Tab-separated table of C-alpha atoms in Angstrom:
chain	number	residue	atom	x	y	z
V	1	MET	CA	-38.028	12.968	124.531
V	2	MET	CA	-37.761	16.063	127.123
V	3	LYS	CA	-37.359	19.327	125.632
V	4	ARG	CA	-33.544	21.249	125.858
V	5	VAL	CA	-34.439	24.347	128.212
V	6	GLY	CA	-33.242	27.816	128.465
V	7	ILE	CA	-33.198	31.063	130.385
V	8	ILE	CA	-34.272	34.074	128.274
V	9	GLY	CA	-34.881	37.221	131.416
V	10	VAL	CA	-34.173	37.439	134.465
V	11	GLY	CA	-35.736	39.878	136.863
V	12	ALA	CA	-35.542	40.462	140.471
V	13	SER	CA	-36.579	43.434	142.824
V	14	LYS	CA	-34.705	45.214	145.606
V	15	PHE	CA	-34.659	42.652	148.951
V	16	GLY	CA	-34.839	44.519	151.961
V	17	ARG	CA	-38.195	45.574	154.326
V	18	ARG	CA	-40.565	46.912	151.786
V	19	ASP	CA	-42.964	49.046	153.220
V	20	ASP	CA	-42.996	50.442	150.776
V	21	VAL	CA	-45.350	48.187	148.858
V	22	SER	CA	-47.735	45.301	149.076
V	23	VAL	CA	-46.700	42.428	147.726
V	24	ARG	CA	-48.374	42.480	144.320
V	25	GLU	CA	-46.483	45.561	143.188
V	26	LEU	CA	-43.059	43.596	145.106
V	27	ALA	CA	-43.792	40.583	142.661
V	28	TRP	CA	-44.491	42.997	139.724
V	29	GLU	CA	-41.576	44.860	139.942
V	30	SER	CA	-39.281	40.992	139.197
V	31	ILE	CA	-41.853	39.862	136.492
V	32	LYS	CA	-41.788	43.443	134.377
V	33	GLU	CA	-37.584	42.980	134.555
V	34	ALA	CA	-37.769	39.350	133.428
V	35	MET	CA	-40.110	40.257	130.565
V	36	GLU	CA	-38.117	43.140	129.501
V	37	ASP	CA	-34.594	41.272	129.753
V	38	ALA	CA	-36.892	38.542	127.339
V	39	GLY	CA	-37.938	40.831	124.761
V	40	VAL	CA	-42.149	38.952	125.388
V	41	THR	CA	-44.808	39.995	127.033
V	42	GLN	CA	-47.163	38.477	129.546
V	43	ARG	CA	-49.150	37.154	125.747
V	44	ASP	CA	-45.691	35.373	124.895
V	45	VAL	CA	-46.485	33.871	129.005
V	46	GLN	CA	-48.015	30.653	128.951
V	47	LEU	CA	-47.614	29.572	132.395
V	48	VAL	CA	-46.994	31.123	135.656
V	49	VAL	CA	-45.399	29.316	138.577
V	50	ALA	CA	-46.099	30.993	141.336
V	51	GLY	CA	-43.497	30.395	144.056
V	52	SER	CA	-44.415	32.017	148.485
V	53	THR	CA	-44.296	30.244	151.519
V	54	ALA	CA	-46.805	33.464	152.208
V	55	TYR	CA	-47.316	32.802	155.842
V	56	ARG	CA	-45.462	36.013	157.216
V	57	GLY	CA	-48.035	38.015	155.065
V	58	VAL	CA	-51.790	39.076	154.929
V	59	GLU	CA	-51.725	37.396	151.656
V	60	LEU	CA	-52.010	33.891	152.564
V	61	TYR	CA	-53.381	32.715	149.284
V	62	PRO	CA	-50.968	35.255	147.314
V	63	ALA	CA	-50.714	33.767	143.998
V	64	PRO	CA	-54.041	35.039	142.978
V	65	PRO	CA	-53.929	39.294	143.506
V	66	VAL	CA	-50.134	39.076	142.630
V	67	SER	CA	-51.242	37.167	138.485
V	68	GLU	CA	-53.834	39.037	138.982
V	69	TYR	CA	-51.920	42.951	139.516
V	70	SER	CA	-49.926	41.280	136.811
V	71	SER	CA	-52.129	41.040	134.192
V	72	LEU	CA	-51.262	36.973	133.952
V	73	LEU	CA	-54.766	35.862	134.605
V	74	GLY	CA	-55.228	32.659	133.248
V	75	LYS	CA	-51.819	31.577	133.443
V	76	THR	CA	-51.180	31.034	136.817
V	77	PRO	CA	-52.769	26.764	137.965
V	78	ILE	CA	-50.375	26.744	140.955
V	79	ARG	CA	-48.955	28.001	144.014
V	80	VAL	CA	-45.896	25.705	144.543
V	81	GLU	CA	-44.202	26.077	148.595
V	82	ALA	CA	-40.783	24.102	149.627
V	83	ALA	CA	-39.894	26.572	152.219
V	84	CYS	CA	-36.687	28.387	152.025
V	85	ALA	CA	-36.134	26.125	148.414
V	86	THR	CA	-39.280	27.905	147.351
V	87	GLY	CA	-37.918	29.424	144.306
V	88	SER	CA	-35.917	26.322	143.427
V	89	ALA	CA	-39.913	24.018	144.130
V	90	ALA	CA	-41.316	27.413	141.206
V	91	SER	CA	-38.071	27.265	138.914
V	92	PHE	CA	-38.586	23.002	138.524
V	93	SER	CA	-42.330	23.023	137.645
V	94	ALA	CA	-41.787	25.685	135.368
V	95	VAL	CA	-38.830	23.902	133.723
V	96	ASN	CA	-40.711	21.070	133.694
V	97	ALA	CA	-43.684	22.272	132.394
V	98	VAL	CA	-41.062	23.910	128.873
V	99	ALA	CA	-39.154	20.138	128.667
V	100	SER	CA	-42.381	18.099	128.357
V	101	GLY	CA	-44.119	20.603	125.514
V	102	VAL	CA	-46.348	21.598	127.744
V	103	ALA	CA	-45.677	25.250	127.459
V	104	ASP	CA	-43.495	26.864	125.544
V	105	VAL	CA	-42.322	29.695	127.475
V	106	ALA	CA	-43.546	29.511	131.334
V	107	LEU	CA	-42.532	32.207	133.997
V	108	ALA	CA	-41.121	31.509	137.519
V	109	VAL	CA	-42.254	33.766	140.220
V	110	GLY	CA	-40.921	33.749	143.742
V	111	PHE	CA	-41.602	36.322	146.923
V	112	ASP	CA	-42.483	37.022	150.016
V	113	LYS	CA	-43.309	40.038	152.475
V	114	MET	CA	-41.539	38.153	155.287
V	115	THR	CA	-41.485	41.665	157.180
V	116	GLU	CA	-45.439	42.224	157.781
V	117	VAL	CA	-45.189	40.431	160.930
V	118	ASP	CA	-42.572	41.248	164.182
V	119	THR	CA	-39.624	39.027	165.494
V	120	ALA	CA	-40.968	36.664	167.802
V	121	THR	CA	-43.801	35.551	165.523
V	122	SER	CA	-41.401	34.968	162.631
V	123	LEU	CA	-38.987	32.620	164.882
V	124	ALA	CA	-42.273	30.724	165.990
V	125	ILE	CA	-43.039	30.254	162.121
V	126	GLY	CA	-39.555	29.659	161.239
V	127	GLY	CA	-39.647	26.790	164.542
V	128	ARG	CA	-42.485	24.978	162.527
V	129	GLY	CA	-40.392	24.768	159.425
V	130	GLY	CA	-38.725	21.235	161.236
V	131	ASN	CA	-41.875	19.048	162.974
V	132	TYR	CA	-44.507	20.713	164.478
V	133	GLN	CA	-45.367	18.366	167.706
V	134	TRP	CA	-41.916	16.918	168.525
V	135	GLU	CA	-39.827	19.620	168.320
V	136	PHE	CA	-41.099	23.004	168.499
V	137	HIS	CA	-44.366	22.615	170.472
V	138	MET	CA	-42.001	20.477	172.899
V	139	TYR	CA	-38.756	22.362	172.598
V	140	GLY	CA	-39.224	25.297	171.248
V	141	THR	CA	-36.895	24.957	167.979
V	142	THR	CA	-36.197	28.306	166.341
V	143	PHE	CA	-34.476	28.417	162.464
V	144	PRO	CA	-31.711	29.259	163.378
V	145	SER	CA	-31.472	27.123	166.028
V	146	TYR	CA	-31.923	24.450	163.953
V	147	TYR	CA	-28.629	25.857	161.978
V	148	ALA	CA	-27.193	26.132	165.137
V	149	LEU	CA	-26.862	22.407	165.747
V	150	TYR	CA	-25.039	21.284	162.980
V	151	ALA	CA	-23.201	23.935	163.486
V	152	THR	CA	-22.625	22.646	167.262
V	153	ARG	CA	-21.629	19.503	165.907
V	154	HIS	CA	-19.610	20.350	162.881
V	155	MET	CA	-17.564	22.096	165.179
V	156	ALA	CA	-17.104	19.629	167.731
V	157	VAL	CA	-15.664	16.510	164.638
V	158	TYR	CA	-14.355	18.595	162.363
V	159	GLY	CA	-12.746	21.544	164.935
V	160	THR	CA	-14.710	24.361	162.572
V	161	THR	CA	-14.096	27.692	164.720
V	162	GLU	CA	-16.758	30.516	165.533
V	163	GLU	CA	-13.813	32.635	163.536
V	164	ASP	CA	-14.569	30.444	160.495
V	165	MET	CA	-17.977	30.486	159.941
V	166	ALA	CA	-17.865	34.353	160.655
V	167	LEU	CA	-15.271	34.523	157.654
V	168	ALA	CA	-18.517	33.625	154.965
V	169	SER	CA	-20.316	36.463	156.650
V	170	VAL	CA	-17.833	39.029	155.719
V	171	LYS	CA	-17.273	37.996	152.438
V	172	ALA	CA	-20.409	38.293	151.962
V	173	HIS	CA	-21.332	41.638	153.654
V	174	LYS	CA	-18.596	42.584	151.329
V	175	TYR	CA	-20.114	41.610	147.588
V	176	ALA	CA	-23.459	43.042	148.945
V	177	SER	CA	-21.943	46.185	149.547
V	178	LEU	CA	-21.726	46.107	145.789
V	179	ASN	CA	-25.165	45.277	145.117
V	180	GLU	CA	-27.920	47.472	144.584
V	181	LYS	CA	-30.158	45.325	145.379
V	182	ALA	CA	-29.131	43.667	148.435
V	183	HIS	CA	-30.538	44.221	151.738
V	184	LEU	CA	-27.500	44.595	154.106
V	185	ARG	CA	-24.319	46.704	152.253
V	186	ASN	CA	-22.614	46.979	155.220
V	187	ARG	CA	-19.340	45.054	155.509
V	188	VAL	CA	-18.095	43.829	158.686
V	189	THR	CA	-14.703	41.927	160.137
V	190	VAL	CA	-14.768	39.041	161.385
V	191	GLU	CA	-14.793	40.544	165.006
V	192	ASP	CA	-17.850	42.511	164.515
V	193	VAL	CA	-19.496	39.186	163.831
V	194	LEU	CA	-17.866	37.723	166.788
V	195	LYS	CA	-19.194	40.256	169.388
V	196	SER	CA	-22.641	40.656	167.816
V	197	ARG	CA	-25.615	39.331	169.674
V	198	VAL	CA	-26.327	35.641	170.058
V	199	ILE	CA	-29.292	34.080	168.413
V	200	SER	CA	-28.663	30.440	169.179
V	201	TRP	CA	-25.127	29.790	170.000
V	202	PRO	CA	-22.843	29.775	168.495
V	203	ILE	CA	-25.172	31.312	165.958
V	204	LYS	CA	-25.030	34.817	166.568
V	205	LEU	CA	-27.128	37.712	164.495
V	206	LEU	CA	-24.537	38.556	162.166
V	207	ASP	CA	-23.646	34.350	160.859
V	208	SER	CA	-27.580	34.913	160.215
V	209	SER	CA	-29.416	36.005	157.218
V	210	PRO	CA	-31.977	39.076	157.900
V	211	ILE	CA	-35.798	39.502	157.557
V	212	SER	CA	-36.584	40.363	154.117
V	213	ASP	CA	-39.115	41.051	151.627
V	214	GLY	CA	-38.382	40.697	147.999
V	215	SER	CA	-39.380	39.244	144.427
V	216	SER	CA	-37.377	37.444	141.406
V	217	ALA	CA	-38.272	35.746	138.548
V	218	VAL	CA	-37.182	33.488	135.674
V	219	ILE	CA	-38.840	33.060	132.508
V	220	PHE	CA	-37.687	29.996	130.310
V	221	ALA	CA	-37.922	28.991	126.984
V	222	SER	CA	-37.854	26.144	124.711
V	223	GLU	CA	-34.732	25.486	122.339
V	224	GLU	CA	-37.118	25.906	119.635
V	225	LYS	CA	-39.265	29.128	120.770
V	226	ILE	CA	-35.462	30.473	121.483
V	227	ARG	CA	-35.471	30.208	117.667
V	228	GLU	CA	-37.957	31.415	117.446
V	229	LEU	CA	-37.143	35.202	119.412
V	230	LYS	CA	-34.226	34.916	118.201
V	231	ILE	CA	-32.496	34.694	122.002
V	232	ASP	CA	-28.880	35.117	121.266
V	233	THR	CA	-28.169	35.287	125.051
V	234	PRO	CA	-29.688	32.093	126.611
V	235	VAL	CA	-28.265	29.694	129.427
V	236	TRP	CA	-29.221	26.212	129.452
V	237	ILE	CA	-30.660	23.897	132.423
V	238	GLU	CA	-28.652	21.564	132.204
V	239	ALA	CA	-29.841	19.555	135.237
V	240	ILE	CA	-31.874	20.005	138.233
V	241	GLY	CA	-31.133	17.803	141.159
V	242	TYR	CA	-33.380	16.902	144.225
V	243	GLY	CA	-33.331	15.647	147.781
V	244	SER	CA	-35.334	16.008	150.933
V	245	ASP	CA	-34.958	14.535	154.655
V	246	THR	CA	-37.159	13.770	157.175
V	247	SER	CA	-38.529	16.496	159.524
V	248	SER	CA	-37.612	16.013	162.661
V	249	ILE	CA	-33.881	16.709	163.326
V	250	ALA	CA	-33.187	14.308	165.707
V	251	ARG	CA	-33.973	11.394	162.657
V	252	ARG	CA	-31.212	13.273	160.984
V	253	GLY	CA	-29.024	10.599	162.032
V	254	GLU	CA	-25.279	13.182	161.250
V	255	TRP	CA	-25.316	16.381	162.053
V	256	THR	CA	-22.026	17.293	159.987
V	257	SER	CA	-23.630	17.865	156.106
V	258	LEU	CA	-27.535	17.437	154.274
V	259	ARG	CA	-28.388	14.846	153.078
V	260	ALA	CA	-30.817	16.596	150.749
V	261	SER	CA	-27.461	18.573	149.236
V	262	ARG	CA	-25.412	15.761	148.945
V	263	ASP	CA	-28.820	13.846	146.881
V	264	ALA	CA	-28.940	16.749	144.661
V	265	ALA	CA	-26.277	17.411	143.683
V	266	ALA	CA	-24.829	13.804	143.180
V	267	MET	CA	-28.091	13.916	140.907
V	268	ALA	CA	-27.519	16.750	139.363
V	269	TYR	CA	-23.978	16.387	138.120
V	270	SER	CA	-24.914	12.622	137.154
V	271	ARG	CA	-27.735	14.066	134.785
V	272	SER	CA	-25.408	16.838	133.714
V	273	GLY	CA	-22.039	14.696	133.869
V	274	ARG	CA	-20.702	18.021	135.172
V	275	SER	CA	-18.203	16.966	138.468
V	276	PRO	CA	-17.604	19.748	140.958
V	277	THR	CA	-14.101	20.337	139.465
V	278	GLU	CA	-15.854	21.945	136.617
V	279	ILE	CA	-18.056	24.482	138.495
V	280	GLU	CA	-16.692	27.687	137.744
V	281	TYR	CA	-19.338	30.109	139.536
V	282	ALA	CA	-21.784	28.619	142.196
V	283	THR	CA	-24.331	30.285	144.253
V	284	VAL	CA	-24.758	28.495	147.956
V	285	HIS	CA	-27.517	28.632	150.594
V	286	ASP	CA	-26.102	30.563	153.271
V	287	CYS	CA	-28.777	31.050	155.458
V	288	PHE	CA	-26.622	30.741	157.667
V	289	THR	CA	-22.923	31.155	157.964
V	290	ILE	CA	-22.379	27.480	158.680
V	291	ALA	CA	-24.613	26.303	156.257
V	292	GLU	CA	-22.217	28.053	153.358
V	293	ILE	CA	-18.964	26.056	154.931
V	294	MET	CA	-21.565	22.323	155.110
V	295	ALA	CA	-22.963	23.704	151.402
V	296	TYR	CA	-18.935	23.763	149.563
V	297	GLU	CA	-18.509	19.697	151.000
V	298	ASP	CA	-21.613	18.573	150.643
V	299	LEU	CA	-21.435	19.914	146.836
V	300	GLY	CA	-18.002	18.218	146.695
V	301	PHE	CA	-15.958	21.469	146.324
V	302	ALA	CA	-14.262	20.638	149.779
V	303	GLU	CA	-13.962	17.405	151.047
V	304	ARG	CA	-16.078	16.659	154.377
V	305	GLY	CA	-15.048	19.056	157.746
V	306	LYS	CA	-12.523	21.518	155.641
V	307	GLY	CA	-15.236	23.137	154.295
V	308	ALA	CA	-14.024	26.638	156.369
V	309	SER	CA	-10.763	25.885	154.627
V	310	LEU	CA	-11.943	26.755	150.872
V	311	LEU	CA	-12.795	30.637	152.678
V	312	ARG	CA	-10.277	31.144	154.630
V	313	GLU	CA	-7.745	29.993	151.487
V	314	GLY	CA	-10.367	32.376	149.947
V	315	GLN	CA	-11.752	29.932	147.304
V	316	THR	CA	-14.378	30.962	146.805
V	317	GLU	CA	-14.097	35.044	146.858
V	318	LYS	CA	-14.394	36.231	143.058
V	319	ASP	CA	-11.610	34.571	140.703
V	320	GLY	CA	-10.957	31.855	143.009
V	321	ARG	CA	-11.214	28.674	141.773
V	322	VAL	CA	-14.417	29.015	142.322
V	323	ALA	CA	-16.139	31.748	142.915
V	324	VAL	CA	-19.334	31.771	145.426
V	325	ASN	CA	-22.093	34.258	145.927
V	326	LEU	CA	-20.953	37.290	144.488
V	327	PHE	CA	-23.660	39.126	145.419
V	328	GLY	CA	-23.925	38.964	148.264
V	329	GLY	CA	-25.708	36.055	149.562
V	330	LEU	CA	-28.759	35.304	150.899
V	331	LYS	CA	-26.741	36.165	154.142
V	332	ALA	CA	-26.637	40.059	153.533
V	333	LYS	CA	-28.292	39.907	149.980
V	334	GLY	CA	-31.514	38.698	151.980
V	335	HIS	CA	-33.634	35.637	152.008
V	336	PRO	CA	-36.935	36.151	151.008
V	337	LEU	CA	-37.978	32.353	151.415
V	338	GLY	CA	-39.945	32.601	148.042
V	339	ALA	CA	-37.874	34.314	145.751
V	340	THR	CA	-34.433	33.044	147.363
V	341	GLY	CA	-34.021	30.162	144.735
V	342	LEU	CA	-35.319	31.647	141.554
V	343	ALA	CA	-32.888	35.155	142.883
V	344	MET	CA	-29.886	32.395	143.110
V	345	LEU	CA	-30.915	31.555	138.778
V	346	TYR	CA	-30.777	35.642	138.267
V	347	GLU	CA	-27.518	35.771	139.559
V	348	VAL	CA	-26.045	32.693	137.744
V	349	THR	CA	-27.614	33.712	134.309
V	350	LYS	CA	-26.024	37.777	134.671
V	351	GLN	CA	-22.675	36.324	135.274
V	352	LEU	CA	-23.192	33.647	132.597
V	353	ARG	CA	-24.157	36.217	130.565
V	354	GLU	CA	-21.204	38.781	131.839
V	355	GLU	CA	-23.322	41.425	132.792
V	356	ALA	CA	-22.484	40.817	136.570
V	357	GLY	CA	-21.011	44.619	136.833
V	358	PRO	CA	-17.638	45.066	139.477
V	359	VAL	CA	-18.298	41.529	141.021
V	360	GLN	CA	-18.097	39.792	137.645
V	361	HIS	CA	-16.464	36.071	137.509
V	362	GLN	CA	-14.450	35.240	134.685
V	363	PHE	CA	-15.082	32.335	133.645
V	364	LYS	CA	-13.516	29.578	130.961
V	365	ASN	CA	-15.594	27.446	130.146
V	366	TYR	CA	-18.930	29.196	131.756
V	367	VAL	CA	-20.541	26.612	133.786
V	368	ALA	CA	-22.405	27.538	137.677
V	369	LEU	CA	-25.099	26.139	139.569
V	370	THR	CA	-27.552	27.208	141.616
V	371	HIS	CA	-28.222	24.977	146.117
V	372	ASN	CA	-31.025	25.958	147.475
V	373	VAL	CA	-32.094	24.414	150.511
V	374	GLY	CA	-35.597	24.093	152.174
V	375	GLY	CA	-35.842	23.935	155.584
V	376	THR	CA	-32.759	22.833	157.453
V	377	GLY	CA	-32.373	20.486	154.662
V	378	HIS	CA	-35.707	18.879	154.413
V	379	TYR	CA	-35.611	20.011	150.267
V	380	ALA	CA	-32.500	21.023	148.378
V	381	TYR	CA	-32.188	21.273	144.837
V	382	VAL	CA	-29.397	21.703	142.924
V	383	THR	CA	-29.488	23.627	138.900
V	384	VAL	CA	-26.179	23.157	136.837
V	385	LEU	CA	-26.672	26.118	133.771
V	386	SER	CA	-24.175	26.857	131.449
V	387	ARG	CA	-24.307	29.684	128.383
X	26	MET	CA	-51.559	50.641	157.891
X	27	ASP	CA	-52.166	47.607	160.638
X	28	GLY	CA	-53.370	44.926	158.953
X	29	ILE	CA	-56.788	42.357	160.966
X	30	PRO	CA	-54.889	40.594	163.374
X	31	LEU	CA	-54.987	36.437	162.659
X	32	GLU	CA	-55.770	34.556	165.348
X	33	LEU	CA	-55.061	30.705	165.099
X	34	ARG	CA	-55.885	28.428	167.840
X	35	TYR	CA	-54.694	24.543	167.450
X	36	SER	CA	-56.587	21.536	168.422
X	37	LEU	CA	-53.925	18.418	168.279
X	38	PRO	CA	-55.629	14.971	168.739
X	39	GLU	CA	-53.339	12.821	170.786
X	40	LYS	CA	-55.050	9.479	169.927
X	41	GLY	CA	-52.828	6.617	169.498
X	42	TYR	CA	-50.264	8.101	171.366
X	43	GLU	CA	-50.848	8.184	174.696
X	44	ARG	CA	-49.108	6.030	176.824
X	45	PHE	CA	-46.017	8.318	175.238
X	46	TRP	CA	-47.840	11.631	177.418
X	47	GLU	CA	-48.655	9.866	179.742
X	48	GLY	CA	-45.059	8.164	180.010
X	49	LEU	CA	-43.317	11.865	179.555
X	50	LYS	CA	-45.698	12.321	182.991
X	51	ARG	CA	-43.856	9.465	185.332
X	52	GLY	CA	-40.635	10.116	183.901
X	53	GLU	CA	-40.493	8.120	181.167
X	54	ILE	CA	-39.966	7.780	177.214
X	55	TRP	CA	-41.166	5.998	175.172
X	56	ALA	CA	-41.238	4.843	171.561
X	57	THR	CA	-42.768	2.331	169.358
X	58	LYS	CA	-40.511	-0.327	167.478
X	59	CYS	CA	-42.242	-2.606	164.663
X	60	ASP	CA	-41.836	-6.689	165.751
X	61	LYS	CA	-41.953	-7.825	161.705
X	62	CYS	CA	-38.539	-5.439	160.869
X	63	GLY	CA	-37.654	-4.442	164.269
X	64	VAL	CA	-37.813	-0.444	163.048
X	65	VAL	CA	-37.977	2.123	166.659
X	66	TYR	CA	-39.376	4.999	165.498
X	67	TYR	CA	-38.696	8.100	167.545
X	68	PRO	CA	-40.539	9.675	167.655
X	69	PRO	CA	-43.190	7.624	168.076
X	70	GLN	CA	-45.311	6.356	164.652
X	71	VAL	CA	-48.251	3.813	165.275
X	72	ASP	CA	-47.416	2.486	161.697
X	73	CYS	CA	-44.829	0.982	160.626
X	74	THR	CA	-44.929	2.490	157.222
X	75	ASN	CA	-42.528	0.081	156.160
X	76	CYS	CA	-44.428	-3.024	156.734
X	77	MET	CA	-47.590	-2.169	156.664
X	78	THR	CA	-48.645	-3.030	160.219
X	79	LYS	CA	-48.945	-1.486	163.267
X	80	THR	CA	-46.057	-0.844	165.889
X	81	GLU	CA	-45.639	-1.454	169.541
X	82	TRP	CA	-44.674	0.421	172.862
X	83	VAL	CA	-41.300	0.271	173.557
X	84	LYS	CA	-39.516	1.867	176.474
X	85	LEU	CA	-36.280	3.674	176.211
X	86	GLY	CA	-33.482	3.144	178.612
X	87	ASN	CA	-32.623	6.873	180.806
X	88	LYS	CA	-28.773	6.909	179.771
X	89	GLY	CA	-27.920	8.517	176.451
X	90	LYS	CA	-24.797	10.801	175.166
X	91	ILE	CA	-24.917	14.437	173.653
X	92	MET	CA	-24.352	14.276	169.475
X	93	THR	CA	-24.995	18.492	169.135
X	94	TYR	CA	-27.050	21.529	171.068
X	95	THR	CA	-27.896	25.185	170.959
X	96	VAL	CA	-28.429	27.639	173.799
X	97	VAL	CA	-31.258	29.524	172.462
X	98	LYS	CA	-31.241	33.039	173.673
X	99	ALA	CA	-34.077	34.558	170.492
X	100	LYS	CA	-37.167	33.187	171.886
X	101	PRO	CA	-40.515	32.079	168.900
X	102	GLN	CA	-43.897	33.142	170.578
X	103	GLY	CA	-44.725	30.452	173.180
X	104	TYR	CA	-41.471	30.279	174.586
X	105	ASP	CA	-40.576	34.156	174.935
X	106	LYS	CA	-41.797	34.576	178.645
X	107	LEU	CA	-38.901	31.180	179.051
X	108	GLU	CA	-35.109	31.868	180.397
X	109	ASP	CA	-32.798	30.543	177.334
X	110	TYR	CA	-33.185	26.887	177.283
X	111	VAL	CA	-30.405	24.727	175.887
X	112	ILE	CA	-31.860	22.008	173.125
X	113	GLY	CA	-30.339	18.468	173.297
X	114	ILE	CA	-29.777	15.802	170.429
X	115	VAL	CA	-28.729	12.527	172.374
X	116	LYS	CA	-28.172	9.044	171.549
X	117	THR	CA	-29.438	6.126	173.856
X	118	GLU	CA	-28.123	3.597	174.153
X	119	GLU	CA	-30.604	1.796	172.328
X	120	GLY	CA	-28.596	4.291	169.487
X	121	VAL	CA	-32.387	6.174	169.239
X	122	ASP	CA	-31.444	9.673	168.609
X	123	LEU	CA	-33.670	12.299	170.158
X	124	MET	CA	-34.710	15.895	170.553
X	125	CYS	CA	-34.165	16.657	174.565
X	126	TRP	CA	-33.642	19.839	177.034
X	127	ILE	CA	-30.230	20.100	178.239
X	128	LYS	CA	-29.723	20.901	182.438
X	129	GLY	CA	-26.413	21.468	183.384
X	130	ARG	CA	-23.477	22.050	181.276
X	131	PRO	CA	-23.570	21.016	177.940
X	132	LYS	CA	-20.811	19.117	176.029
X	133	VAL	CA	-20.700	16.793	172.803
X	134	ASN	CA	-20.025	13.490	173.837
X	135	ASP	CA	-20.825	13.886	177.647
X	136	THR	CA	-23.105	11.610	179.318
X	137	VAL	CA	-26.207	12.482	180.360
X	138	THR	CA	-29.420	10.505	182.476
X	139	LEU	CA	-32.545	10.760	180.837
X	140	THR	CA	-35.751	12.096	182.848
X	141	THR	CA	-38.717	14.226	182.107
X	142	ASP	CA	-40.644	17.434	183.061
X	143	GLY	CA	-43.433	15.921	182.353
X	144	MET	CA	-44.247	17.284	179.049
X	145	ARG	CA	-40.628	16.967	177.565
X	146	VAL	CA	-37.384	15.227	177.705
X	147	ILE	CA	-34.554	16.136	179.783
X	148	GLY	CA	-30.920	15.279	179.526
X	149	GLU	CA	-29.262	16.059	182.921
X	150	THR	CA	-25.148	16.093	182.817
X	151	ASN	CA	-23.152	15.248	185.483
X	152	ALA	CA	-20.593	17.436	184.682
X	153	LEU	CA	-20.855	20.082	187.440
């Protein structure tokens, strides 16, 4: 019998170029905030899962220095990695530890310092995010180019336009401007996006999330422990769904939708007993603007090929039919790979607890989800939460 | 401060895939196929992991259709000295989807002639 699991504390560092700290202090920023939020100390935390891709920072094995700095020695048996879904892999592991009874209180911390290498090196690491031998080595794929292959096909099959994609960027920057922890806080227009430098056509600079440093932490506890600690605002994990797909993008057989996302969503909806129409708030994986449009479709918020219409009609704005990424999304808040999945749980927890300040969404039934893709659909996690 | 540089030098095994790399030098594209279940593997793999058996090599034809493409302008380390290049995914007449570089002016659903430059597969568009 699995135990019911709730979130009792969340923390997030400021995202951006963080030359002022090493990865240890960066991770501590979010761990400290999460423990203070939950009202617990290191003594209460029984198990820590560290999520980091670590490829771009000097610390290739970052869990030990982070747990040492954070006084969490003896509690960090594992570091997990699932590319851009690393934070969700960390939460998946921590939630399972609590659900199974291995720990009553588990902390998942995700972090990456991505700005320690230059952009060409970062592109070469991201290009290895698919299949090294048959794609990166032979053809010089980059991470933007993988998503560009989806964008071109989506445009050809469904008539999605570069202007449609730009709307996702405009929305992300608008909300990030209200988030003091966001990396990019400038507002942009559709014209700005269209005129920005081409990275991998049709993806332009302002269609892309920035290269960011950051950390996020979430503390999970069992229902009994939540009662014992007298936490009166737990956010419940209703279900986590997962999916995965081929390393070679050419083998996917379709380039307008992510099978891993569809599978993860189907599992999460089925296990929680929820349907897409019940979701009032969502964080979706918008590493590039086309990814946000595909996410709407893969999560069932829009029919296949109709994702862009939600943006055009403003249905994913604050107080829209389903509000999406009101903290600025990966696109503008930033996307430090290991932190992102946990930053999504941070955001949804703040929203469900009505602590989101200027971007607080009005809920009726307090049901939300996070959607976090690793690689270009190599992994996906969808988590359904409620208050 | 500057960190200590980490220089990684790799060497990759080619064993079992000589047919593929030699084929590329002759302008040929090779895949593998399982005689038992009929699955064609591209990228090729020596094992049929469905049937727990070994695959056989099969040569692919040289006609295909562009499924999607992108023009790479921001290039990664290792490709940074090259001009902009076009990465495409092409469906061959046998129904195999493969990555290639596109030469010419690409358009989704255009037909291409598949060839190689000795190191990779090239799809040449017939459009001017």
